[in-house]
JSON list of C-alpha atoms in Angstrom, two decimals:
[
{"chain": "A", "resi": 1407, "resn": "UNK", "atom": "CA", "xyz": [112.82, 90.64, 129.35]},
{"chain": "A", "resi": 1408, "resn": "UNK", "atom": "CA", "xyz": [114.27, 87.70, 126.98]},
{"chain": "A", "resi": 1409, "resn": "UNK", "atom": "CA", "xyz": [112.24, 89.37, 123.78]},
{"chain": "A", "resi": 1410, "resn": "UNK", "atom": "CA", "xyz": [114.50, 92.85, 124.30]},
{"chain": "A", "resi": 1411, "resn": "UNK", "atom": "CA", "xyz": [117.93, 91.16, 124.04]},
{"chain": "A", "resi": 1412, "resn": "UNK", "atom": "CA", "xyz": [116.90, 88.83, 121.43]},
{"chain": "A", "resi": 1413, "resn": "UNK", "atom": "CA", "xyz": [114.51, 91.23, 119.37]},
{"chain": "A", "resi": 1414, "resn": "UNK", "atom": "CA", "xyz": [114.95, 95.09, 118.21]},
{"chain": "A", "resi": 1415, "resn": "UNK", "atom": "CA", "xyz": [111.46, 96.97, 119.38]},
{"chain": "A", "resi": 1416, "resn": "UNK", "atom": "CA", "xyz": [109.02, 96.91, 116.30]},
{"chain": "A", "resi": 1417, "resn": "UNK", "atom": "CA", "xyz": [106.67, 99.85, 116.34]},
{"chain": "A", "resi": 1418, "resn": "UNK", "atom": "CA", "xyz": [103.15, 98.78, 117.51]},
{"chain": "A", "resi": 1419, "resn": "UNK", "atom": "CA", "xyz": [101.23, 100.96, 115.28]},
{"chain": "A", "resi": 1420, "resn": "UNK", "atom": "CA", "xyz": [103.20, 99.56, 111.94]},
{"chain": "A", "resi": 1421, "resn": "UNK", "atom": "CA", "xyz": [103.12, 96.18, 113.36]},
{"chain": "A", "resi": 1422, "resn": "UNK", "atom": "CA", "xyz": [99.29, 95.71, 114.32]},
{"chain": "A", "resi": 1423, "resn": "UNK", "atom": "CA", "xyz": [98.25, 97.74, 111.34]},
{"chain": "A", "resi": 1424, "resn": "UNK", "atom": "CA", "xyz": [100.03, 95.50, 108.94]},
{"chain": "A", "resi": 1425, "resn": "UNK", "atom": "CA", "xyz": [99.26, 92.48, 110.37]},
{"chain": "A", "resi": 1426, "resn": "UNK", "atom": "CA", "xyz": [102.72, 91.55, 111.03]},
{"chain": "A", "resi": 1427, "resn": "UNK", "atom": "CA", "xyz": [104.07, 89.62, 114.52]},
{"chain": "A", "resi": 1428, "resn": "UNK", "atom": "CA", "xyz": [104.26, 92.38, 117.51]},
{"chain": "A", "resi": 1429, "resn": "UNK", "atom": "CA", "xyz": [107.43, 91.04, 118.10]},
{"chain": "A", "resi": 1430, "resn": "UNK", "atom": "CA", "xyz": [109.65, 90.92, 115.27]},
{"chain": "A", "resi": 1431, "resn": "UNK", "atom": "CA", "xyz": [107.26, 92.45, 112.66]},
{"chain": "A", "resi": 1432, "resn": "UNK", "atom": "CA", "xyz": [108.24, 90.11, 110.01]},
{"chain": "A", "resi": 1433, "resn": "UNK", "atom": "CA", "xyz": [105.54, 86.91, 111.01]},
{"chain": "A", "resi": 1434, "resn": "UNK", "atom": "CA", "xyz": [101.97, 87.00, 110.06]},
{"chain": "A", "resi": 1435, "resn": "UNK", "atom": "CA", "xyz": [99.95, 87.88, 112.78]},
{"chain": "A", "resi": 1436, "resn": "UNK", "atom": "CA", "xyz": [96.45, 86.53, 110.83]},
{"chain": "A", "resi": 1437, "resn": "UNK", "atom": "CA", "xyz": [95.15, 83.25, 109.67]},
{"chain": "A", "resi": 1438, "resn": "UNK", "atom": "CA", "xyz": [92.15, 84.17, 107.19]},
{"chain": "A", "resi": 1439, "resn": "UNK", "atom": "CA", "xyz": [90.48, 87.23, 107.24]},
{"chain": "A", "resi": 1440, "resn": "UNK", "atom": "CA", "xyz": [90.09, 87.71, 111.56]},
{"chain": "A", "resi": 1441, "resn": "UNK", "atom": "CA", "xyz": [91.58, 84.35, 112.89]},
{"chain": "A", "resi": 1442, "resn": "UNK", "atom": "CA", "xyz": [94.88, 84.53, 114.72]},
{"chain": "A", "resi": 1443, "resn": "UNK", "atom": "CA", "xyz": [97.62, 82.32, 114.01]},
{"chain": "A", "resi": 1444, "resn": "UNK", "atom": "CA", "xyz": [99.00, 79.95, 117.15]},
{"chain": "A", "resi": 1445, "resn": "UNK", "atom": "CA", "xyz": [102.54, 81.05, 116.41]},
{"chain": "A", "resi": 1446, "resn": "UNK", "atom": "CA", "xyz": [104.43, 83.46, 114.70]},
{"chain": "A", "resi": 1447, "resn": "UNK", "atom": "CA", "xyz": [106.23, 81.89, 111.65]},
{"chain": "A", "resi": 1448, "resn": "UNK", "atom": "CA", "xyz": [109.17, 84.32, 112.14]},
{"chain": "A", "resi": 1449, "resn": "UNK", "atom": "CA", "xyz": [110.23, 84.24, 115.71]},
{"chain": "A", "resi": 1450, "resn": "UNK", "atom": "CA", "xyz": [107.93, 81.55, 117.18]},
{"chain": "A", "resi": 1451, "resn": "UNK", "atom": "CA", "xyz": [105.63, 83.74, 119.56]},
{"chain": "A", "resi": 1452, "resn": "UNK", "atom": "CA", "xyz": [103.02, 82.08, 121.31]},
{"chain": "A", "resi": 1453, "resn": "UNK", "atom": "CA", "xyz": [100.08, 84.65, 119.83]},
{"chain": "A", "resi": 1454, "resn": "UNK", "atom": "CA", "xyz": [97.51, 82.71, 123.05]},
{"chain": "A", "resi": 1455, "resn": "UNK", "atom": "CA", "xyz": [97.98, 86.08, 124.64]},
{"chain": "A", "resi": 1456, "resn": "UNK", "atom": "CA", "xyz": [96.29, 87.85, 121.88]},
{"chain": "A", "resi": 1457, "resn": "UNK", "atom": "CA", "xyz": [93.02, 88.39, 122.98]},
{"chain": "A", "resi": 1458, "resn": "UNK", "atom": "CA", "xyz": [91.24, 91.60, 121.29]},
{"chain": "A", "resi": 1459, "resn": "UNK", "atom": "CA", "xyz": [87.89, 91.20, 122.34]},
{"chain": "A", "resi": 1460, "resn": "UNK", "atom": "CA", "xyz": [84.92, 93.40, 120.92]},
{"chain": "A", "resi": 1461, "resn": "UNK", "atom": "CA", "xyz": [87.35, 96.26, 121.08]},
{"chain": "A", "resi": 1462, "resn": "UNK", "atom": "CA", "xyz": [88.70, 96.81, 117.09]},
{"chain": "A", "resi": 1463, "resn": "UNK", "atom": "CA", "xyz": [84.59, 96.08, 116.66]},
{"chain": "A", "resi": 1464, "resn": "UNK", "atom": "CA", "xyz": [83.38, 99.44, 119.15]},
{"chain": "A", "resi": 1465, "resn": "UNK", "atom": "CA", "xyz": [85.97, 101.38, 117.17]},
{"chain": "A", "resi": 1466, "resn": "UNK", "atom": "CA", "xyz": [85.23, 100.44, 113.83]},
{"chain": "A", "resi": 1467, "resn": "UNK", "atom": "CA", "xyz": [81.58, 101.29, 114.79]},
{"chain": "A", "resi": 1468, "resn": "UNK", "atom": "CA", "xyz": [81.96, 104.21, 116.47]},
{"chain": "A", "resi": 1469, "resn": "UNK", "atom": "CA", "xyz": [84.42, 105.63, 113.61]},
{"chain": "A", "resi": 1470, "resn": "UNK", "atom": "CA", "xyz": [82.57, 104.34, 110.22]},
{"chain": "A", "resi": 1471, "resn": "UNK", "atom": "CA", "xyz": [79.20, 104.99, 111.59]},
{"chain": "A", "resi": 1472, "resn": "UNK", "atom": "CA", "xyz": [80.33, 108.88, 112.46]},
{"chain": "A", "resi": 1473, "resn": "UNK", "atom": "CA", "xyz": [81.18, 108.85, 108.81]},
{"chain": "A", "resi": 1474, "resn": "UNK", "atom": "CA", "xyz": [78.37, 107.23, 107.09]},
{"chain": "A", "resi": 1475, "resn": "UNK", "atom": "CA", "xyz": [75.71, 109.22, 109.61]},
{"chain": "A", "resi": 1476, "resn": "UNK", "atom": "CA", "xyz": [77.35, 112.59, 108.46]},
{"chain": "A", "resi": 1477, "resn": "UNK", "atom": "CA", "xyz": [77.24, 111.75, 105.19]},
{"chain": "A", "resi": 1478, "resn": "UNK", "atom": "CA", "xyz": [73.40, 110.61, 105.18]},
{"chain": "A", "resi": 1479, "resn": "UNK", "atom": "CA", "xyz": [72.27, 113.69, 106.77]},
{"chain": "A", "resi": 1480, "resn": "UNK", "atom": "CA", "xyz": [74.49, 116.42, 104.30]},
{"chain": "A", "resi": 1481, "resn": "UNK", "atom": "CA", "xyz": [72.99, 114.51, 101.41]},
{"chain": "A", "resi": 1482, "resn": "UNK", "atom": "CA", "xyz": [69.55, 114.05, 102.77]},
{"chain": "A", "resi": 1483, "resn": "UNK", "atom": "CA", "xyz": [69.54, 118.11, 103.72]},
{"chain": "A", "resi": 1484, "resn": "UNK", "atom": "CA", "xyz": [71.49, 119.32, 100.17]},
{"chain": "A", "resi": 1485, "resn": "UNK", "atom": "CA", "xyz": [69.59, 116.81, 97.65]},
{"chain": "A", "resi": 1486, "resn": "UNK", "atom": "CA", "xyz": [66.70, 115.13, 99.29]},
{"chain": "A", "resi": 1487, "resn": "UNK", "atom": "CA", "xyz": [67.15, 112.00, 97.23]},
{"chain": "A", "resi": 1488, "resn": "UNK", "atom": "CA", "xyz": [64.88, 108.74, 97.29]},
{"chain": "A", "resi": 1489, "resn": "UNK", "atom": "CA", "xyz": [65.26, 106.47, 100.26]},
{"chain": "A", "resi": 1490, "resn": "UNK", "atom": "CA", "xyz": [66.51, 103.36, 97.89]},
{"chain": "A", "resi": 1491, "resn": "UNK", "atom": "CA", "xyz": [69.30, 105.70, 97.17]},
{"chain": "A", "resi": 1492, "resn": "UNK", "atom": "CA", "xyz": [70.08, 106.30, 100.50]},
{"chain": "A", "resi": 1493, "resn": "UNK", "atom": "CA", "xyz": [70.48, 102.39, 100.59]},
{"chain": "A", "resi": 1494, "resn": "UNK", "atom": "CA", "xyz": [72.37, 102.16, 97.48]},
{"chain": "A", "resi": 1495, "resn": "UNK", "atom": "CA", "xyz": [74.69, 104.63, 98.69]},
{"chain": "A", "resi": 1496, "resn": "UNK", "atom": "CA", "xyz": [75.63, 103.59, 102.25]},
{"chain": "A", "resi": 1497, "resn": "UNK", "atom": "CA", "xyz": [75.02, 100.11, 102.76]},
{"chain": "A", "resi": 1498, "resn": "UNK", "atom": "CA", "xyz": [77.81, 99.13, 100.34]},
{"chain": "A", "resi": 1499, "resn": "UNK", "atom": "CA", "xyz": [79.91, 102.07, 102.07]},
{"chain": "A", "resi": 1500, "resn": "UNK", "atom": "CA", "xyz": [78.91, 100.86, 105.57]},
{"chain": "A", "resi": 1501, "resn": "UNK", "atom": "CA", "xyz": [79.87, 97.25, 105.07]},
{"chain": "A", "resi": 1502, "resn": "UNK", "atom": "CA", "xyz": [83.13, 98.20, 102.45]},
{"chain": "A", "resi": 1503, "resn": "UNK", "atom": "CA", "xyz": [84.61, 100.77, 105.72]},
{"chain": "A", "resi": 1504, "resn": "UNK", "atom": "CA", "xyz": [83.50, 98.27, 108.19]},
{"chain": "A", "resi": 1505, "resn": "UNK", "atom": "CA", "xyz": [85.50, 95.10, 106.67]},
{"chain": "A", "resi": 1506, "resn": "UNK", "atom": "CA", "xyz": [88.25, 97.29, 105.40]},
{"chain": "A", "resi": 1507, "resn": "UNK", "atom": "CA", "xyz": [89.01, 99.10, 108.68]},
{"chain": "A", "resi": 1508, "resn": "UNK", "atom": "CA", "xyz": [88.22, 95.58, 111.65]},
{"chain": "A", "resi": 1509, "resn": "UNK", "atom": "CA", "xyz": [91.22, 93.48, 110.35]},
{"chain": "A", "resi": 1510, "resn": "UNK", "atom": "CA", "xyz": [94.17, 96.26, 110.91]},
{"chain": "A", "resi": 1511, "resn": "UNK", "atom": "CA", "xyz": [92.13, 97.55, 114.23]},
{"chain": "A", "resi": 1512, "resn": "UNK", "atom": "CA", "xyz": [92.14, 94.06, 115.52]},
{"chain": "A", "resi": 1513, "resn": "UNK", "atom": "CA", "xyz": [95.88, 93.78, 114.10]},
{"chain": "A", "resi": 1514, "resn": "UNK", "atom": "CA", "xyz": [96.53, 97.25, 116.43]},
{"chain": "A", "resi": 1515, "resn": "UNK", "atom": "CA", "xyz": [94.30, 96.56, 119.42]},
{"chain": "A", "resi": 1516, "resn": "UNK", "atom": "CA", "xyz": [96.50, 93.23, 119.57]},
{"chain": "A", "resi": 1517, "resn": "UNK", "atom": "CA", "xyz": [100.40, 94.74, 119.21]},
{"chain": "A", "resi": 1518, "resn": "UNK", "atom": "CA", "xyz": [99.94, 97.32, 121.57]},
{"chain": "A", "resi": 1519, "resn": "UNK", "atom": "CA", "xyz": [98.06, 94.67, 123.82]},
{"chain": "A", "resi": 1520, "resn": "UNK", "atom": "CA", "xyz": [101.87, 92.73, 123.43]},
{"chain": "A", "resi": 1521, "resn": "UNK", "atom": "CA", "xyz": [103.77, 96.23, 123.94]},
{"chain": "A", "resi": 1522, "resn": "UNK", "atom": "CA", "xyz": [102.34, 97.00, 127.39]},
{"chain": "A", "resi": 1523, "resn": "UNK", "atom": "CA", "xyz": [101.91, 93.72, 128.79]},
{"chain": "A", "resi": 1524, "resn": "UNK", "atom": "CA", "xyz": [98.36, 93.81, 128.84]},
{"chain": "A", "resi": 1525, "resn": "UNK", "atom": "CA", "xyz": [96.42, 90.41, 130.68]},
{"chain": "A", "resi": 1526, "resn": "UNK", "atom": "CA", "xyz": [93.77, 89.48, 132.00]},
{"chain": "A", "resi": 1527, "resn": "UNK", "atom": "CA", "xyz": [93.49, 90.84, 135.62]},
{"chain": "A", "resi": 1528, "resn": "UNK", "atom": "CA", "xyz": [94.18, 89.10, 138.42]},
{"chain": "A", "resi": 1529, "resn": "UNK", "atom": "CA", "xyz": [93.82, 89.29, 142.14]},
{"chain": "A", "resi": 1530, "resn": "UNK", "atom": "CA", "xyz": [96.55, 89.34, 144.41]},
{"chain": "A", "resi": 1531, "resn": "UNK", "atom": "CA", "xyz": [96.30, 86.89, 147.21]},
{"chain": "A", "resi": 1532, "resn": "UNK", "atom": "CA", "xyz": [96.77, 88.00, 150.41]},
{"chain": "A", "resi": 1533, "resn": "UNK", "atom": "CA", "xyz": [100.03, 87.49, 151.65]},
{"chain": "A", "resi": 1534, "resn": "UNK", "atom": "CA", "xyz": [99.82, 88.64, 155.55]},
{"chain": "A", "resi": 1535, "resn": "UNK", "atom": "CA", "xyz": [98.51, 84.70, 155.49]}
]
């Protein structure tokens, strides 16, 4: 409850997907192109909770490969073009939607992970012991 009277609430969404600090927005969340910092260079937040996981990567799959599979198939039905234009055309796409979209989903996936608290779970113990 410390971070509330010591920090105005940063949106999530314009946080993660600038790669800013979930905290005070102003820090750089990133070291490199996917690393994570150890602490904010703003406010000094400890970024060890930030743990993304393969979640930005499902998205970024699930949301460039719906766009590069409908675009293969209208092209392939309307123009029938030669297989090594089909690879021209959306390998560079693939791989220029896939790098530009994973850094500011990983950015998002880790703000709101800040904003709600998220954690690993845990167990309660029994307490009737």
């Amino acid at each position: 409850m410390e971070d509330k009277a010591h920090f105005p609430p940063v949106n999530p969404v314009t946080a993660g997907l600038s790669g800013k600090c979930p905290r005070c927005g102003q820090g750089k969340l990133f070291d490199g192109f996917l690393g994570i910092k150890k602490l904010c260079s703003a406010c000094g937040l400890d970024y060890s909770f930030a743990d993304s996981g393969d979640g930005p990567a499902v998205f970024v799959i699930m949301l460039v490969g719906f766009i590069v599979v409908a675009l293969v198939l209208f092209v392939e039905l309307a123009y029938q073009p030669p297989i090594w234009l089909h690879l021209i055309l959306w390998l560079p796409l693939t791989v220029l939607l896939a790098g530009g979209s994973l850094r500011p989903l990983k950015g998002l996936m880790i703000a709101l992970q800040f904003r709600h608290k998220a954690e690993e779970g845990r167990l309660d113990q029994d307490k009737s012991q």
